[in-house]
Structure formats: C-alpha cells, structure tokens
XYZ file of C-alpha atoms in Angstrom:
174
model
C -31.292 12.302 43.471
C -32.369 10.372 40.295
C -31.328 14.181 38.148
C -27.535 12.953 38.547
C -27.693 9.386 37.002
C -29.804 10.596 34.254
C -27.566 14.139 33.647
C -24.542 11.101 34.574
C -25.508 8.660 31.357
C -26.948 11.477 29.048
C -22.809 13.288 29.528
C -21.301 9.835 28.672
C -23.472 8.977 25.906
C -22.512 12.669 24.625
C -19.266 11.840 25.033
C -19.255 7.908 23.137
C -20.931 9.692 20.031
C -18.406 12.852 19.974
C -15.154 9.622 20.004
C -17.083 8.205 16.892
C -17.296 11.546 14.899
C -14.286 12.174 12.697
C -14.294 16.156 12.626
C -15.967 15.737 9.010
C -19.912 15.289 9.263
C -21.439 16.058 6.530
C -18.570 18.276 4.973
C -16.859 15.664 2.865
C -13.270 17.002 3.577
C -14.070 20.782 3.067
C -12.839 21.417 6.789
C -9.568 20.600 6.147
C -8.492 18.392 9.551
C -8.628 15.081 7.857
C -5.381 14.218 5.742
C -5.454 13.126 1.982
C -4.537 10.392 0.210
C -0.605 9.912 -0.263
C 0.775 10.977 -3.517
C 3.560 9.459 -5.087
C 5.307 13.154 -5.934
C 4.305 14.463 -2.344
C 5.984 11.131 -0.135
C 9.144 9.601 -1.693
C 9.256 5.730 -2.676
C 11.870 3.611 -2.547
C 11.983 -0.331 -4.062
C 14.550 -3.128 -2.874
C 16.503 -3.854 -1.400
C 14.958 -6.993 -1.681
C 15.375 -11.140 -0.909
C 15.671 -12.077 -4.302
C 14.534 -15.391 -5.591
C 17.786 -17.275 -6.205
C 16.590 -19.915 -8.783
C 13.161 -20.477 -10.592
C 10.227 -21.784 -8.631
C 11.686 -20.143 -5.738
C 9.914 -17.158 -3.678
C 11.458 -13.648 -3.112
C 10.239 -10.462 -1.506
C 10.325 -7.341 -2.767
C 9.640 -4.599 -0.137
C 8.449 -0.913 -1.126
C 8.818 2.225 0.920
C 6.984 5.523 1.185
C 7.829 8.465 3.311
C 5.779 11.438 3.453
C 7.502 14.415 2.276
C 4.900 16.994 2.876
C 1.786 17.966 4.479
C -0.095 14.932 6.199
C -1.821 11.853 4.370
C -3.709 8.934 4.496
C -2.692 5.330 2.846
C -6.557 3.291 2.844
C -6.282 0.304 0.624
C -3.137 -1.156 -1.458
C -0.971 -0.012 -3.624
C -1.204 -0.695 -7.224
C 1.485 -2.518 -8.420
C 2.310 -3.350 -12.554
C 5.252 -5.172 -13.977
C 5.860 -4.377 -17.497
C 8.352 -6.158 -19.942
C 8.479 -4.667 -23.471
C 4.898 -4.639 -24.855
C 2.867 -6.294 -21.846
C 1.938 -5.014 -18.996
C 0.464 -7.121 -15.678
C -1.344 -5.657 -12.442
C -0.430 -7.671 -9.478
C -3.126 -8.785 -7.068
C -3.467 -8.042 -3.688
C -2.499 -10.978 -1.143
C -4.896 -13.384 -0.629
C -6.430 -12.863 3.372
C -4.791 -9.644 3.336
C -6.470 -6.663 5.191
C -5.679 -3.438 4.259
C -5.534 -0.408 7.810
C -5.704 3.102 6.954
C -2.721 4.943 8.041
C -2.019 8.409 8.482
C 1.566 9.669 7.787
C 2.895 12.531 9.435
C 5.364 14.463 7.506
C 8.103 12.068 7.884
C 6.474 9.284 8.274
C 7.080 6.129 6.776
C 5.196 2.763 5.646
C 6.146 -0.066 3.455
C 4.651 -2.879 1.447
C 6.063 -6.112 -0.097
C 5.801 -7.459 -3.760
C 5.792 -10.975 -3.768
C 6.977 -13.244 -6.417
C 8.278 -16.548 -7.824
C 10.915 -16.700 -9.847
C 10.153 -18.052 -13.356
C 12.560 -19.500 -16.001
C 14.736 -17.419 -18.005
C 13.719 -17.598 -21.759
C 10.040 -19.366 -20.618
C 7.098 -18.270 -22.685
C 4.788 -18.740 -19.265
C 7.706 -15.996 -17.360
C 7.543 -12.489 -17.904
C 10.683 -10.942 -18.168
C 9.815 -7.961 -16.272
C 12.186 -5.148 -17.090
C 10.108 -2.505 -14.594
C 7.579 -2.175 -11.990
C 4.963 0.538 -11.293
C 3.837 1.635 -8.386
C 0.969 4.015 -7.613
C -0.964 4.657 -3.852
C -4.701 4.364 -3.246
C -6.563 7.401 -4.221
C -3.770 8.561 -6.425
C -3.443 8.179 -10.363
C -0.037 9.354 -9.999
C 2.548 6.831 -10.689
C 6.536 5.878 -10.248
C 8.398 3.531 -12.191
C 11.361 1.781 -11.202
C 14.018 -1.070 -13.365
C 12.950 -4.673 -11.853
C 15.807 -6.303 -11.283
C 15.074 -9.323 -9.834
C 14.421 -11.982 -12.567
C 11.423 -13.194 -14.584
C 8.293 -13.547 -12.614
C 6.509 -16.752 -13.122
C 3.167 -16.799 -14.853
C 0.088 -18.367 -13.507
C -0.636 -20.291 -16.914
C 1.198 -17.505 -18.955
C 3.356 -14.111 -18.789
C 0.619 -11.633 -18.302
C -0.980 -13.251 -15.824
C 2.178 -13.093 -13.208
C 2.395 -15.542 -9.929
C 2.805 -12.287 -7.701
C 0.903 -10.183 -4.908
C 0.843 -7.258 -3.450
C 0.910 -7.230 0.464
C -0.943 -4.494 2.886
C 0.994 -1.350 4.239
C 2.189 -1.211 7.831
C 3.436 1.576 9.480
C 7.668 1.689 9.427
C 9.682 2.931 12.306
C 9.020 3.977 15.994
C-alpha cells in the first residue's frame, strides 16, 4: 500500500517540472517551437489616431499598433520609441512603474502601446518640435518612421530631453 502514494507524488512532481519547461532546455531556440522576437517588416505598425494635446502643458496619448503579419512572435520588453526634429534626436523612456509581459502573437495578432506626451510651446527653445517618431520592437534593430503630427513635445529642462514615455504592450482584440 505505501508503493501508490510514493509512485502517486513522484507522477505529480514529474508532471509540476514538465509545466515549468518551455520545450527549449538547453537548445537556445535551435528547436524551433518557441516564437521570435517581432519585427517591424514581418508585423505591420500603425501610429494615431491619437488624443492629441489641445494646448501646451496639456497631456495627450499617442497609441501604437502592431499586427503580426507572418509566422509567430514574441513582444518581451518595450518598444523603442525616438522623436526627431531636424538635427536632434530624443529616446523616450519607458513609463515610470510600468511592467513589461511577454506576448506571443499569432499570425494576426495584434498589440498596442501608447506614447505619452505634454504638449510644449510652439517656438519654445525647452519644446522639441518633433517632425517624426521612430519606432522599433524589443529584440529588433529594425525600425519604422512615421510624420508626428501632434505638436511640440515639452522638454524636461530642454528639447532633447522630451517630457514623454513609452507605455507597456497589451494584447489588442478578443
């Protein structure tokens, strides 16, 4: 009689370790199951329409879309985010208290992202008058640029160093 709870607790601690194992030990991707990370060129990205900051000193929203356009892949982390107004370029920060979830995108599949900002004052050396916006996903070096058309972006202090963050992904739709 003791055999069973012993065969019993040895099954399910089998069992607890195979739910932890990703498919992957020790082959760093080679086996194929686990997606990649999302490449702008491989999902398509879309920017706006947003809540636009009416007036300066007030906040708008910017959100972002991705949908995958091909074979599965994974977003883990933020996006990388860069407004750029004739010769200066500024990476936004990530959200303060933000945490980033790794999702996996079917073909399909969609997730979005906001950019937020406060609007600064037209003609202000401390605004950037951002004339385009970057984006790139995590893991990725490949980029997308789109016009920003949502007024100057307040500087913390001055123009390249922009009063505007980057927010996590979350999975879109159903």
């Amino acid at each position: 009689m003791r055999a069973i709870p012993l065969t019993v607790t040895a099954l399910a601690a089998a069992l607890a370790l195979t739910a932890c194992d990703d498919g992957n030990a020790g082959n760093a991707g080679a086996s194929g199951k686990n997606s990649s990370a999302c490449e702008v060129g491989k999902v398509s990205v879309q920017v706006g329409s947003a809540s636009v900051a009416p007036a300066a000193g007030d906040t708008g929203e910017v959100p972002v879309s991705i949908t995958n356009q091909s074979a599965p892949c994974t977003l883990d982390g933020f996006a990388g985010v860069t407004l750029k107004a004739g010769g200066t370029s500024a990476t936004l920060a990530t959200l303060s208290g933000a945490k980033s979830e790794k999702l996996k995108l079917a073909k399909g599949d969609s997730a979005t992202f906001s950019i937020s900002y406060v609007r600064g004052k037209d003609g202000d050396k401390a605004s950037l008058a951002a004339t385009s916006v970057t984006v790139s996903l995590p893991g990725s070096d490949a980029t997308e640029s789109f016009p920003w058309k949502y007024g100057p972006v307040a500087g913390k202090g001055s123009a390249d160093k922009p009063n505007a963050t980057v927010g996590a992904f979350q999975q879109a739709g159903d």
